[in-house]
PDB file of C-alpha atoms in Angstrom:
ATOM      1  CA  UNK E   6       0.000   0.000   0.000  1.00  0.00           C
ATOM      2  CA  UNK E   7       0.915   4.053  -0.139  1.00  0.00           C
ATOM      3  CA  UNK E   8       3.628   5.054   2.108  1.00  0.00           C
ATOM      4  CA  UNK E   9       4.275   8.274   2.910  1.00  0.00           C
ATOM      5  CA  UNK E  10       7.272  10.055   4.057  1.00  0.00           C
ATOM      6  CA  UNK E  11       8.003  13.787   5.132  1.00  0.00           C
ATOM      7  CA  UNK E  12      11.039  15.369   7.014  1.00  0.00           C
ATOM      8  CA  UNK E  13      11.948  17.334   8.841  1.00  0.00           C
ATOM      9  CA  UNK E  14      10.009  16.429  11.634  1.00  0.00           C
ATOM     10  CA  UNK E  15      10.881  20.010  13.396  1.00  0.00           C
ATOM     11  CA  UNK E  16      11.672  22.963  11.834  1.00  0.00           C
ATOM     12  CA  UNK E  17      12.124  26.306  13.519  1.00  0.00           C
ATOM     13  CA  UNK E  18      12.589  29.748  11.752  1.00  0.00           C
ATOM     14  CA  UNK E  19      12.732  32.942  12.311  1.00  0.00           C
ATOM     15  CA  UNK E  20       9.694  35.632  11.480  1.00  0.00           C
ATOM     16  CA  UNK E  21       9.840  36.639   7.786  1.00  0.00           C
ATOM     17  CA  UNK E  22      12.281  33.059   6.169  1.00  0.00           C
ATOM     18  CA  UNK E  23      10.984  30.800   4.219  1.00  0.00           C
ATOM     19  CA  UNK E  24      10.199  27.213   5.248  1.00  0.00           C
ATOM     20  CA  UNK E  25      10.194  23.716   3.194  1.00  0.00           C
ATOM     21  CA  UNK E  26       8.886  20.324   4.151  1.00  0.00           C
ATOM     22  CA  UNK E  27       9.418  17.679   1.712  1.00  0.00           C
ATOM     23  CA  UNK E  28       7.641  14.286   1.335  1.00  0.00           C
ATOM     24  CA  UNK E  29       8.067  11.435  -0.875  1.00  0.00           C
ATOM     25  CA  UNK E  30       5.059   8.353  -1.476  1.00  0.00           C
ATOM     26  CA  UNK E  31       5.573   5.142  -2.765  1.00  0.00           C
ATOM     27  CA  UNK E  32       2.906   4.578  -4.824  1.00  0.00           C
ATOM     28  CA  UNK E  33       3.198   5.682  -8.223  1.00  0.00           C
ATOM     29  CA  UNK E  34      -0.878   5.587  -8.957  1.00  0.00           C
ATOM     30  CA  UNK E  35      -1.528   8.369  -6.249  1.00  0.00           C
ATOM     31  CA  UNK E  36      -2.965  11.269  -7.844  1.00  0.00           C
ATOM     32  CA  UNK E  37      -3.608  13.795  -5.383  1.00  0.00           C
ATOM     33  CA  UNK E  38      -1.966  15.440  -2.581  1.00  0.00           C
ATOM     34  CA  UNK E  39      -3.329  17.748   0.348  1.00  0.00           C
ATOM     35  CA  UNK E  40      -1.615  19.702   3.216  1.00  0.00           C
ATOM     36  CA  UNK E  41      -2.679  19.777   6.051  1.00  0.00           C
ATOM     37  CA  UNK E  42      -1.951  21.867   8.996  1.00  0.00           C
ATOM     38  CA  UNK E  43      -3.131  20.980  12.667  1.00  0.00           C
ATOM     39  CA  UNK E  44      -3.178  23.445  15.465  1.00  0.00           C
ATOM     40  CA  UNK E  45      -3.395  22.791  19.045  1.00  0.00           C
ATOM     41  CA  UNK E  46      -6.195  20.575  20.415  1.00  0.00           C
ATOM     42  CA  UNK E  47      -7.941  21.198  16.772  1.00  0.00           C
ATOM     43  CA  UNK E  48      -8.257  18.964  13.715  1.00  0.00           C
ATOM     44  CA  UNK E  49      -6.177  19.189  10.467  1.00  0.00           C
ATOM     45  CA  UNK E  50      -7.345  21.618   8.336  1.00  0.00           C
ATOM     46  CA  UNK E  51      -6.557  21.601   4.288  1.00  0.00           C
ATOM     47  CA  UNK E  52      -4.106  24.698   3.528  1.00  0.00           C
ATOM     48  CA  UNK E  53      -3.172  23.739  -0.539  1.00  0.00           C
ATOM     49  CA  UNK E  54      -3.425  21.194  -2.461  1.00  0.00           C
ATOM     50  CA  UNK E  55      -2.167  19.310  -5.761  1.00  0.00           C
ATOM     51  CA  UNK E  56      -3.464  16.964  -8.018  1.00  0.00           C
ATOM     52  CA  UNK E  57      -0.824  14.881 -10.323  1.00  0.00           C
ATOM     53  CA  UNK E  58      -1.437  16.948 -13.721  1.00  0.00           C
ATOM     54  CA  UNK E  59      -0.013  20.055 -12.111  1.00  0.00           C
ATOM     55  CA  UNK E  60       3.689  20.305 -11.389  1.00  0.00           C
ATOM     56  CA  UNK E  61       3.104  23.627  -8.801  1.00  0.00           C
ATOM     57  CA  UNK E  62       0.461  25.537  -7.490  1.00  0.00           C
ATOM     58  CA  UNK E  63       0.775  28.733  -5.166  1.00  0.00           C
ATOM     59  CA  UNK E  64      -1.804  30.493  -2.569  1.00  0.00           C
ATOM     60  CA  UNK E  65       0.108  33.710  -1.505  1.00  0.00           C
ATOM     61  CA  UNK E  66       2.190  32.332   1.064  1.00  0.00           C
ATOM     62  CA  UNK E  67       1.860  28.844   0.315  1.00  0.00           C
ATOM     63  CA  UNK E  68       2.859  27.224  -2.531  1.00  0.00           C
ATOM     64  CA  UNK E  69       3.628  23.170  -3.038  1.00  0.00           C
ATOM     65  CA  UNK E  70       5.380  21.316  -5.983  1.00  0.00           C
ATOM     66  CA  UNK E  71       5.352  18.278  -6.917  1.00  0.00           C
ATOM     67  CA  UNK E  72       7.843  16.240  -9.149  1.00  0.00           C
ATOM     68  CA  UNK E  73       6.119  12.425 -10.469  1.00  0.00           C
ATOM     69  CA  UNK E  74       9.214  10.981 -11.417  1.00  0.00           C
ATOM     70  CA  UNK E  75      10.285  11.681  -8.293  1.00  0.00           C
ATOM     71  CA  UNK E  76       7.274  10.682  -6.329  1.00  0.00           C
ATOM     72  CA  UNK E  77       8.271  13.846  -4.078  1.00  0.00           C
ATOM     73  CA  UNK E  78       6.251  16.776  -3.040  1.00  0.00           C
ATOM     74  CA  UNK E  79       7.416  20.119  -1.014  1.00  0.00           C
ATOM     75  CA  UNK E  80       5.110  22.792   0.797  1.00  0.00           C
ATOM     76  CA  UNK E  81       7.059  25.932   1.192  1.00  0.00           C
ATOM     77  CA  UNK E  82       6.141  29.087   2.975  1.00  0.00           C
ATOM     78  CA  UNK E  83       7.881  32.682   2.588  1.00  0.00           C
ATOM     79  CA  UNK E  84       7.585  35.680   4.590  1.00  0.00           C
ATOM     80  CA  UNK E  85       6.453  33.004   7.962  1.00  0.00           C
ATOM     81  CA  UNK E  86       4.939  34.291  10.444  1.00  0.00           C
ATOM     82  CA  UNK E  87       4.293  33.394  14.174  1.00  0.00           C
ATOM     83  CA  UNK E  88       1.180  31.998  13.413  1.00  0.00           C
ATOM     84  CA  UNK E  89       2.374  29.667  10.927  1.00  0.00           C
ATOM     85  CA  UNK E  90       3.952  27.781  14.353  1.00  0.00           C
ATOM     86  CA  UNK E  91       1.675  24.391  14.181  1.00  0.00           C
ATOM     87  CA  UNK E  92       1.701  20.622  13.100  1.00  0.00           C
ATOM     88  CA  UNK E  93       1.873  20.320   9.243  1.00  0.00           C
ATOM     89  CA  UNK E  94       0.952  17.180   7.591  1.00  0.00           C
ATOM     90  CA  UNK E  95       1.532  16.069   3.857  1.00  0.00           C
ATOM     91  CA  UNK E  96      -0.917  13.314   2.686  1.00  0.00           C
ATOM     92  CA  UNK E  97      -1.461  11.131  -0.576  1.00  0.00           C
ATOM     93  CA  UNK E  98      -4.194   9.069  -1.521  1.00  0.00           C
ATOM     94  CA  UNK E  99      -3.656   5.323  -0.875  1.00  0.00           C
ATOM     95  CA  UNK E 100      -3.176   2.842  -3.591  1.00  0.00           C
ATOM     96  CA  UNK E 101      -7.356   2.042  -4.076  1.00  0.00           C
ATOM     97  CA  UNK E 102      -7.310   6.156  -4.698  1.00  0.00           C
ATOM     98  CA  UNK E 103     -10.056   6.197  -1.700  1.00  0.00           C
ATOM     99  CA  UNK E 104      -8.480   7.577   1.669  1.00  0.00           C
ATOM    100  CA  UNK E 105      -5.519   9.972   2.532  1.00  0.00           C
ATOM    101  CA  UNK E 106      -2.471   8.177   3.771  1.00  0.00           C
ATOM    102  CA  UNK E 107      -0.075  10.573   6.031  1.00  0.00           C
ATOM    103  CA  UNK E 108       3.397  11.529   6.659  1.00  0.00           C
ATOM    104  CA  UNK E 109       4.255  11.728  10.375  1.00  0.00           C
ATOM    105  CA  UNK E 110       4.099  15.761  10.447  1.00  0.00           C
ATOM    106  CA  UNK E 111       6.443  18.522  10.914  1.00  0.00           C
ATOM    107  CA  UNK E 112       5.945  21.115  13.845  1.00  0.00           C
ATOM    108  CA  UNK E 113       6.721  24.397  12.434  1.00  0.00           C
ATOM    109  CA  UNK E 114       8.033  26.889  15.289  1.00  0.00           C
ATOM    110  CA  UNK E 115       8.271  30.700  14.188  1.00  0.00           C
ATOM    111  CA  UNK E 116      10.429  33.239  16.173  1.00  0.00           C
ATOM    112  CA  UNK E 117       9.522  36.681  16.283  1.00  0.00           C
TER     113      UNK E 117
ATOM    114  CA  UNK V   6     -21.804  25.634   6.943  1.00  0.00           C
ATOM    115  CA  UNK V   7     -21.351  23.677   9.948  1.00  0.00           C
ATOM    116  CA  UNK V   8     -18.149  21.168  10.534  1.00  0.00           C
ATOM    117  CA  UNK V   9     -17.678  18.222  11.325  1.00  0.00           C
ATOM    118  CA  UNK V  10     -18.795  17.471  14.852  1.00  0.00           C
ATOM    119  CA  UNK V  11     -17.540  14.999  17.406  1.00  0.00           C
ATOM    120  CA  UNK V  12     -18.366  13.990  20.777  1.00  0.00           C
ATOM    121  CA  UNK V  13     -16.659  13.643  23.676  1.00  0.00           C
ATOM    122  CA  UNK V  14     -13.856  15.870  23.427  1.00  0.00           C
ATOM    123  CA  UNK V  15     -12.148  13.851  26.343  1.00  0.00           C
ATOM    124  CA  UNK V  16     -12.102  10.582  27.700  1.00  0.00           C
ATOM    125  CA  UNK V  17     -10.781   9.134  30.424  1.00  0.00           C
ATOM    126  CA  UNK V  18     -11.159   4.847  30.798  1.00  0.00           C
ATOM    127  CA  UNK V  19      -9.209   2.241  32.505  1.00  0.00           C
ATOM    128  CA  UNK V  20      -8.244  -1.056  30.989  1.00  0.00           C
ATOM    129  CA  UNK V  21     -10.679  -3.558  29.483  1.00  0.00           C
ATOM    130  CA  UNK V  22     -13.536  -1.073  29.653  1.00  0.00           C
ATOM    131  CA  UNK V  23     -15.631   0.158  27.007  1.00  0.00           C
ATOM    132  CA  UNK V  24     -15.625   3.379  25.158  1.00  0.00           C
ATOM    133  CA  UNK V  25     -17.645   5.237  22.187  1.00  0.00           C
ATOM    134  CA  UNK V  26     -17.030   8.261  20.230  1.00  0.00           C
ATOM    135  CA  UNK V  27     -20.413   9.906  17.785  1.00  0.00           C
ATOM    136  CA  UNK V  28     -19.346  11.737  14.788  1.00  0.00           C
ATOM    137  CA  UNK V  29     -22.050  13.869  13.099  1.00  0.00           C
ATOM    138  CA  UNK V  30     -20.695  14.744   9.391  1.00  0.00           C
ATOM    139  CA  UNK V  31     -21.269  17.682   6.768  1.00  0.00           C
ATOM    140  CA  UNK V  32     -24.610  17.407   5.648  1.00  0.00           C
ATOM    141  CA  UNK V  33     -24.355  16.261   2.329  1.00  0.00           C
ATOM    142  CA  UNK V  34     -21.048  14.498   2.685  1.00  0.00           C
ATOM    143  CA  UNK V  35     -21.433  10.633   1.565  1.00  0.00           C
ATOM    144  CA  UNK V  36     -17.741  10.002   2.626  1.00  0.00           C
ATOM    145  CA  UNK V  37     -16.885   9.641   6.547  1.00  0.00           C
ATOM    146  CA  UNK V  38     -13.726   8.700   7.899  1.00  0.00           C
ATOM    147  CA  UNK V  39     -11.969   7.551  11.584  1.00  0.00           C
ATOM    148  CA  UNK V  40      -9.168   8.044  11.886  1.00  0.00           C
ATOM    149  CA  UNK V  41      -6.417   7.485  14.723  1.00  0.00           C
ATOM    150  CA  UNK V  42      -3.817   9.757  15.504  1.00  0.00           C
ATOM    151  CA  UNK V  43      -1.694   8.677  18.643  1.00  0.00           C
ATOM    152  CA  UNK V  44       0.772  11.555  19.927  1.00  0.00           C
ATOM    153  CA  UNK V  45       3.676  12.430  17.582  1.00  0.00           C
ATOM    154  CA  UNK V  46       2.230  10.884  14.693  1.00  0.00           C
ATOM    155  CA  UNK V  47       0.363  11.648  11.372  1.00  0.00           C
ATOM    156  CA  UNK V  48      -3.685  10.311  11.096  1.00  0.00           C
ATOM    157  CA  UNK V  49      -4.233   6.710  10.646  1.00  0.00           C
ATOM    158  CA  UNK V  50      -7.131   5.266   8.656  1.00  0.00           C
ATOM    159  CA  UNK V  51      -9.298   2.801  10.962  1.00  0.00           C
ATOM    160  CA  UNK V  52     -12.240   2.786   8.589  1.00  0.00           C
ATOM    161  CA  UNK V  53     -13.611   4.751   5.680  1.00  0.00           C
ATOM    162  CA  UNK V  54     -17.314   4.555   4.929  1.00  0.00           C
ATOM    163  CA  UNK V  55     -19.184   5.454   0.903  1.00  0.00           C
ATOM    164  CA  UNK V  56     -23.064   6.362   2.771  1.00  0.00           C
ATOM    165  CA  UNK V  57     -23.909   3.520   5.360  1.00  0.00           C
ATOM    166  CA  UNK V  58     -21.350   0.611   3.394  1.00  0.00           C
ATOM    167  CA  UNK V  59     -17.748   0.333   4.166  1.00  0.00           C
ATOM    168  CA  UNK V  60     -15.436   1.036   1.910  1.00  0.00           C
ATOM    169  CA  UNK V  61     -12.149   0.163   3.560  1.00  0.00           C
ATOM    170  CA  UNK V  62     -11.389  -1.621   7.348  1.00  0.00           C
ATOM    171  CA  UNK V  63      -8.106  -2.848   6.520  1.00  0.00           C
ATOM    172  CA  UNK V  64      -6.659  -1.209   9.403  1.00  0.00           C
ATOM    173  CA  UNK V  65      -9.555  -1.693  12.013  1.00  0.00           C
ATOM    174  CA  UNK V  66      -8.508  -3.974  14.831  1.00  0.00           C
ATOM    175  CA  UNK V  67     -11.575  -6.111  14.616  1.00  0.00           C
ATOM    176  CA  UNK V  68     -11.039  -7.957  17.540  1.00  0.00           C
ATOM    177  CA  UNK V  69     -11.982  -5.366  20.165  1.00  0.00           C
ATOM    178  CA  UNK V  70     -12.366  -1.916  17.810  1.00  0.00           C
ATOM    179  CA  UNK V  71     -16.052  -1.812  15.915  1.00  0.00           C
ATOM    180  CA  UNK V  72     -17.858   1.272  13.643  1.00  0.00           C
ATOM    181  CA  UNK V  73     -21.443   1.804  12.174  1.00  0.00           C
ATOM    182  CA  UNK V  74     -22.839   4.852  10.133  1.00  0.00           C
ATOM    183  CA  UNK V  75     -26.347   3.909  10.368  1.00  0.00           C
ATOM    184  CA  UNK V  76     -28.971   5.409   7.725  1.00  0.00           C
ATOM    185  CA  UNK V  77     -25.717   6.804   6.344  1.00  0.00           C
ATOM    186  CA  UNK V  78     -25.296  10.062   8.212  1.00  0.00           C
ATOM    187  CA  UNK V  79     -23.917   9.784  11.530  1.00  0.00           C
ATOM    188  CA  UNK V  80     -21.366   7.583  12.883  1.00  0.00           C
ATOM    189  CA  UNK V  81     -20.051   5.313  16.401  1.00  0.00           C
ATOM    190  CA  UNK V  82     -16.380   4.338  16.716  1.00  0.00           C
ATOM    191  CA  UNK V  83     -16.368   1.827  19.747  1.00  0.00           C
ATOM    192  CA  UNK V  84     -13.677   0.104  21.447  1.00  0.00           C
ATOM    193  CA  UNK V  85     -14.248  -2.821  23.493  1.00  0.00           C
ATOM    194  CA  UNK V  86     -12.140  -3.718  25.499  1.00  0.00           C
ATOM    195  CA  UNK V  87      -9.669  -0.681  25.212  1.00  0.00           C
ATOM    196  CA  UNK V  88      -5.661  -1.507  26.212  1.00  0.00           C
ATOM    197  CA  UNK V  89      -3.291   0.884  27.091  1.00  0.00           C
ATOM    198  CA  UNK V  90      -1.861   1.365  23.303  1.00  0.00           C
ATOM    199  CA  UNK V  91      -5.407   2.774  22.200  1.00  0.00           C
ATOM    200  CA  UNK V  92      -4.662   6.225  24.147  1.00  0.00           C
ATOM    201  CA  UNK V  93      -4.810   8.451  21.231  1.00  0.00           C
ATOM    202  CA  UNK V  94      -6.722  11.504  19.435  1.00  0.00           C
ATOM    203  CA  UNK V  95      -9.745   9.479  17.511  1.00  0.00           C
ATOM    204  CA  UNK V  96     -10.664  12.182  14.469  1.00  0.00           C
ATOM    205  CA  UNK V  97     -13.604  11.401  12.438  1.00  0.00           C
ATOM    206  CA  UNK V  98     -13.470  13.105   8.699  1.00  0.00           C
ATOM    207  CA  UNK V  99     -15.824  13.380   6.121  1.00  0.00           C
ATOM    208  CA  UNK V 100     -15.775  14.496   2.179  1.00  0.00           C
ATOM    209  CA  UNK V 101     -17.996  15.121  -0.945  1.00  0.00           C
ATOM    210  CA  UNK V 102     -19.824  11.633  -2.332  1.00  0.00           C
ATOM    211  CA  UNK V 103     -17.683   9.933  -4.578  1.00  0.00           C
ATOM    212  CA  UNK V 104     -15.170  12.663  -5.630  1.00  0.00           C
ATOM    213  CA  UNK V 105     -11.711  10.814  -5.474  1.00  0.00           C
ATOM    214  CA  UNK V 106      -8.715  13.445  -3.916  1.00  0.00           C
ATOM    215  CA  UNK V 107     -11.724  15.863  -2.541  1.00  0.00           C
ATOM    216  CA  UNK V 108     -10.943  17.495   0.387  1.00  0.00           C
ATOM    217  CA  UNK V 109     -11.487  15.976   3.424  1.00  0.00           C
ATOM    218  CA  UNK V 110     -12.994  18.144   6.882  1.00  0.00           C
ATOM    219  CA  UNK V 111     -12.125  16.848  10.090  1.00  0.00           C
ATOM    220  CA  UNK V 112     -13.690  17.231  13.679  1.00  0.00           C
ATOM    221  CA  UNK V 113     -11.471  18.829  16.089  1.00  0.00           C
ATOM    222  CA  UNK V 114     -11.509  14.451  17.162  1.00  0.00           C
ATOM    223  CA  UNK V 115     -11.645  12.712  20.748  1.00  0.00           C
ATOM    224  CA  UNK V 116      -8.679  12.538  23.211  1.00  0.00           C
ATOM    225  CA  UNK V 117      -9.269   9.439  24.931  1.00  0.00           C
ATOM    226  CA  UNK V 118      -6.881   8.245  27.444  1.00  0.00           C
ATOM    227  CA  UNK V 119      -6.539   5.098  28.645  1.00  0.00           C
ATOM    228  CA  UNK V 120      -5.316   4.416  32.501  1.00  0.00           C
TER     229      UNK V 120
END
């Protein structure tokens, strides 16, 4: 089935640099890949998003690219902020294309 | 539009006792989800269900863990009996009928603890 792996598992920055999480996935049929970030005592919540006909897509801050021959995928964020600081996860959809398989997560910490 | 509700927020068992978590989806969404999360770690598929059928229980531990989405809407996650190892954030999800890579919404999930 899928695997999915993303490092670092914690990054800290200061206000205002950029910061990039990479994940690879081991299935070569998975078409579509969220990120998700998780606050505090809160559920994940979608932030971007990109499906396996696009190579990169961007949402101000946020942009995430993805390279099939690879089978890698980045989210990176400029100009961070403190209240980027939270739990991001990268996910892909497992091999029956029917529910998200995740990385581990990467806790974000930005300095002011 | 209202999210994805869960209830309880916390939990608190001992060993070998029972436990249940409700999940109330986005009206409209076919597609529910449990999920486990245990500290440190990303989401874990338990069980995916497409209206009231299940889709996927791969990962379920059928000997003690157990799900229903009666009349297709919402949804019980029970654990009987619980161990130790099943202290963990439970997180129910749901997403648009049949739509493959649609977003899924998640609850803010269940922190049960097991002493």
């Amino acid at each position: 089935g899928e695997n999915v792996e993303q490092h670092p598992s914690t990054l800290s920055v200061q206000e205002g640099d950029s910061a990039v999480i990479k994940c690879t996935y081991s299935d070569s049929a998975s078409n579509y890949f969220p990120w998700y970030k998780q606050e505090l005592g809160k559920g994940p919540q979608l932030i971007i998003d990109i499906r396996s006909n696009v190579g990169e897509k961007k949402d101000q801050r946020i942009a995430v690219t993805l390279n099939k021959t690879a089978k890698h995928f980045s989210l990176h964020i400029t100009e961070t902020q403190p209240e980027d600081s939270a739990v991001y996860f990268c996910a892909a959809f497992n091999q029956a294309g029917t529910a998200l398989i995740f990385g581990k997560g990467t806790t974000l910490s930005v300095s002011s | 539009e209202a999210g994805v509700a869960q209830s309880p927020r916390y939990k608190i068992i001992e060993k070998r006792q029972s436990v249940a978590f409700w999940c109330n989806p986005i009206s409209g969404h076919a597609t529910l989800y449990w999920y486990q999360q245990i500290l440190g770690q990303g989401p874990k598929l338990l069980i995916q269900f497409q209206n009231n059928g299940v889709v996927d229980d791969s990962q379920l531990p059928k000997d003690r863990f157990s799900a229903e989405r009666l009349k297709g809407v919402d949804s019980t996650l029970k654990i009987q009996p619980a161990k130790l190892e099943d202290s963990a954030v439970y997180l129910c999800a749901s997403s648009f009928p049949g739509a493959l890579g649609s977003e899924a919404f998640f609850g803010q999930g269940t922190r049960l603890t097991v002493v």
